[in-house]
């Protein structure tokens, strides 16, 4: 995302209890997780093609 000059906020789930609770409340058991508006990508969905598509970088 840095390569495309996309602004983002990184959250450490070990240090940010609110962020960890948010992820847990959605039954997500893996990280990293990318949230863009109301869309969450994680696991196999978090590939470069899907991320580029979601961010409009295609």
Short mmCIF file of N, CA and C in Angstrom, two decimals:
data_model
loop_
_atom_site.label_atom_id
_atom_site.label_comp_id
_atom_site.label_asym_id
_atom_site.label_seq_id
_atom_site.Cartn_x
_atom_site.Cartn_y
_atom_site.Cartn_z
N UNK A 1 0.83 -1.17 0.00
CA UNK A 1 0.00 0.00 0.00
C UNK A 1 0.88 1.25 0.00
N UNK A 2 2.03 1.16 0.66
CA UNK A 2 2.95 2.30 0.64
C UNK A 2 3.42 2.59 -0.78
N UNK A 3 3.63 1.54 -1.56
CA UNK A 3 4.11 1.71 -2.93
C UNK A 3 3.11 2.49 -3.79
N UNK A 4 1.84 2.42 -3.43
CA UNK A 4 0.78 3.12 -4.17
C UNK A 4 0.33 4.40 -3.45
N UNK A 5 1.07 4.79 -2.41
CA UNK A 5 0.78 6.00 -1.64
C UNK A 5 -0.63 5.97 -1.05
N UNK A 6 -1.05 4.79 -0.57
CA UNK A 6 -2.36 4.62 0.07
C UNK A 6 -2.20 4.88 1.56
N UNK A 7 -2.99 5.79 2.10
CA UNK A 7 -2.95 6.08 3.53
C UNK A 7 -3.65 4.96 4.28
N UNK A 8 -3.02 4.49 5.36
CA UNK A 8 -3.61 3.42 6.15
C UNK A 8 -3.18 3.54 7.61
N UNK A 9 -3.89 2.86 8.47
CA UNK A 9 -3.57 2.80 9.89
C UNK A 9 -3.32 1.34 10.25
N UNK A 10 -2.15 1.05 10.76
CA UNK A 10 -1.82 -0.31 11.20
C UNK A 10 -2.17 -0.43 12.68
N UNK A 11 -2.81 -1.52 13.04
CA UNK A 11 -3.18 -1.76 14.43
C UNK A 11 -2.59 -3.09 14.89
N UNK A 12 -1.93 -3.07 16.02
CA UNK A 12 -1.33 -4.26 16.60
C UNK A 12 -2.37 -4.93 17.49
N UNK A 13 -2.86 -6.09 17.09
CA UNK A 13 -3.92 -6.76 17.83
C UNK A 13 -3.47 -7.22 19.21
N UNK A 14 -2.17 -7.32 19.43
CA UNK A 14 -1.66 -7.68 20.75
C UNK A 14 -1.68 -6.48 21.70
N UNK A 15 -1.65 -5.28 21.15
CA UNK A 15 -1.59 -4.07 21.97
C UNK A 15 -2.90 -3.29 21.99
N UNK A 16 -3.73 -3.46 20.99
CA UNK A 16 -4.97 -2.69 20.85
C UNK A 16 -6.16 -3.60 21.15
N UNK A 17 -6.63 -3.55 22.39
CA UNK A 17 -7.72 -4.43 22.81
C UNK A 17 -9.00 -4.19 22.03
N UNK A 18 -9.28 -2.94 21.69
CA UNK A 18 -10.49 -2.62 20.93
C UNK A 18 -10.44 -3.24 19.53
N UNK A 19 -9.30 -3.12 18.88
CA UNK A 19 -9.14 -3.71 17.55
C UNK A 19 -9.24 -5.24 17.62
N UNK A 20 -8.63 -5.83 18.63
CA UNK A 20 -8.70 -7.29 18.81
C UNK A 20 -10.13 -7.75 19.05
N UNK A 21 -10.88 -7.01 19.85
CA UNK A 21 -12.28 -7.35 20.13
C UNK A 21 -13.12 -7.23 18.86
N UNK A 22 -12.85 -6.22 18.05
CA UNK A 22 -13.57 -6.03 16.79
C UNK A 22 -13.37 -7.24 15.88
N UNK A 23 -12.13 -7.68 15.73
CA UNK A 23 -11.82 -8.83 14.87
C UNK A 23 -12.45 -10.09 15.45
N UNK A 24 -12.33 -10.28 16.74
CA UNK A 24 -12.90 -11.47 17.39
C UNK A 24 -14.42 -11.49 17.27
N UNK A 25 -15.07 -10.34 17.35
CA UNK A 25 -16.54 -10.29 17.27
C UNK A 25 -17.05 -10.71 15.89
N UNK A 26 -16.17 -10.70 14.91
CA UNK A 26 -16.55 -11.13 13.56
C UNK A 26 -16.06 -12.55 13.25
N UNK A 27 -15.65 -13.24 14.32
CA UNK A 27 -15.18 -14.63 14.21
C UNK A 27 -14.01 -14.80 13.26
N UNK A 28 -13.17 -13.78 13.17
CA UNK A 28 -11.96 -13.87 12.36
C UNK A 28 -10.85 -14.39 13.26
N UNK A 29 -10.22 -15.47 12.84
CA UNK A 29 -9.21 -16.13 13.67
C UNK A 29 -7.81 -16.05 13.07
N UNK A 30 -7.62 -15.19 12.09
CA UNK A 30 -6.31 -15.06 11.48
C UNK A 30 -5.98 -13.59 11.28
N UNK A 31 -4.73 -13.31 11.11
CA UNK A 31 -4.29 -11.97 10.78
C UNK A 31 -3.18 -12.11 9.74
N UNK A 32 -2.95 -11.12 8.94
CA UNK A 32 -3.52 -9.78 9.00
C UNK A 32 -4.94 -9.71 8.46
N UNK A 33 -5.58 -8.58 8.80
CA UNK A 33 -6.92 -8.27 8.32
C UNK A 33 -6.86 -6.87 7.72
N UNK A 34 -7.46 -6.71 6.57
CA UNK A 34 -7.53 -5.40 5.92
C UNK A 34 -8.99 -4.97 5.90
N UNK A 35 -9.26 -3.78 6.45
CA UNK A 35 -10.62 -3.24 6.41
C UNK A 35 -10.61 -1.99 5.54
N UNK A 36 -11.49 -1.99 4.55
CA UNK A 36 -11.72 -0.81 3.71
C UNK A 36 -13.21 -0.54 3.79
N UNK A 37 -13.55 0.57 4.42
CA UNK A 37 -14.96 0.90 4.70
C UNK A 37 -15.57 -0.27 5.47
N UNK A 38 -16.59 -0.92 4.93
CA UNK A 38 -17.23 -2.01 5.67
C UNK A 38 -16.82 -3.39 5.15
N UNK A 39 -15.78 -3.44 4.33
CA UNK A 39 -15.30 -4.71 3.76
C UNK A 39 -14.05 -5.16 4.53
N UNK A 40 -14.06 -6.42 4.95
CA UNK A 40 -12.91 -7.01 5.63
C UNK A 40 -12.31 -8.11 4.75
N UNK A 41 -11.02 -8.03 4.52
CA UNK A 41 -10.30 -9.08 3.79
C UNK A 41 -9.31 -9.73 4.73
N UNK A 42 -9.25 -11.07 4.69
CA UNK A 42 -8.30 -11.82 5.52
C UNK A 42 -8.16 -13.21 4.92
N UNK A 43 -7.16 -13.91 5.38
CA UNK A 43 -6.95 -15.27 4.88
C UNK A 43 -6.66 -15.27 3.39
N UNK A 44 -7.23 -16.23 2.68
CA UNK A 44 -6.97 -16.37 1.24
C UNK A 44 -7.51 -15.20 0.42
N UNK A 45 -8.48 -14.47 0.96
CA UNK A 45 -9.02 -13.31 0.23
C UNK A 45 -8.07 -12.12 0.23
N UNK A 46 -7.02 -12.19 1.04
CA UNK A 46 -6.11 -11.06 1.18
C UNK A 46 -4.94 -11.16 0.20
N UNK A 47 -5.23 -11.49 -1.03
CA UNK A 47 -4.20 -11.57 -2.06
C UNK A 47 -4.06 -10.24 -2.78
N UNK A 48 -2.94 -10.04 -3.47
CA UNK A 48 -2.68 -8.76 -4.15
C UNK A 48 -3.78 -8.34 -5.13
N UNK A 49 -4.30 -9.28 -5.90
CA UNK A 49 -5.32 -8.93 -6.89
C UNK A 49 -6.58 -8.39 -6.20
N UNK A 50 -7.03 -9.06 -5.15
CA UNK A 50 -8.24 -8.65 -4.43
C UNK A 50 -8.03 -7.31 -3.74
N UNK A 51 -6.85 -7.11 -3.15
CA UNK A 51 -6.55 -5.84 -2.47
C UNK A 51 -6.53 -4.70 -3.49
N UNK A 52 -5.85 -4.91 -4.62
CA UNK A 52 -5.81 -3.87 -5.66
C UNK A 52 -7.21 -3.54 -6.15
N UNK A 53 -8.03 -4.56 -6.34
CA UNK A 53 -9.41 -4.36 -6.80
C UNK A 53 -10.20 -3.54 -5.78
N UNK A 54 -10.08 -3.89 -4.51
CA UNK A 54 -10.81 -3.20 -3.45
C UNK A 54 -10.39 -1.73 -3.33
N UNK A 55 -9.10 -1.48 -3.53
CA UNK A 55 -8.57 -0.12 -3.40
C UNK A 55 -8.65 0.67 -4.70
N UNK A 56 -9.12 0.03 -5.77
CA UNK A 56 -9.23 0.71 -7.05
C UNK A 56 -7.89 0.97 -7.71
N UNK A 57 -6.93 0.07 -7.51
CA UNK A 57 -5.58 0.25 -8.04
C UNK A 57 -5.33 -0.53 -9.31
N UNK A 58 -6.32 -1.19 -9.85
CA UNK A 58 -6.13 -2.00 -11.06
C UNK A 58 -5.85 -1.14 -12.26
#
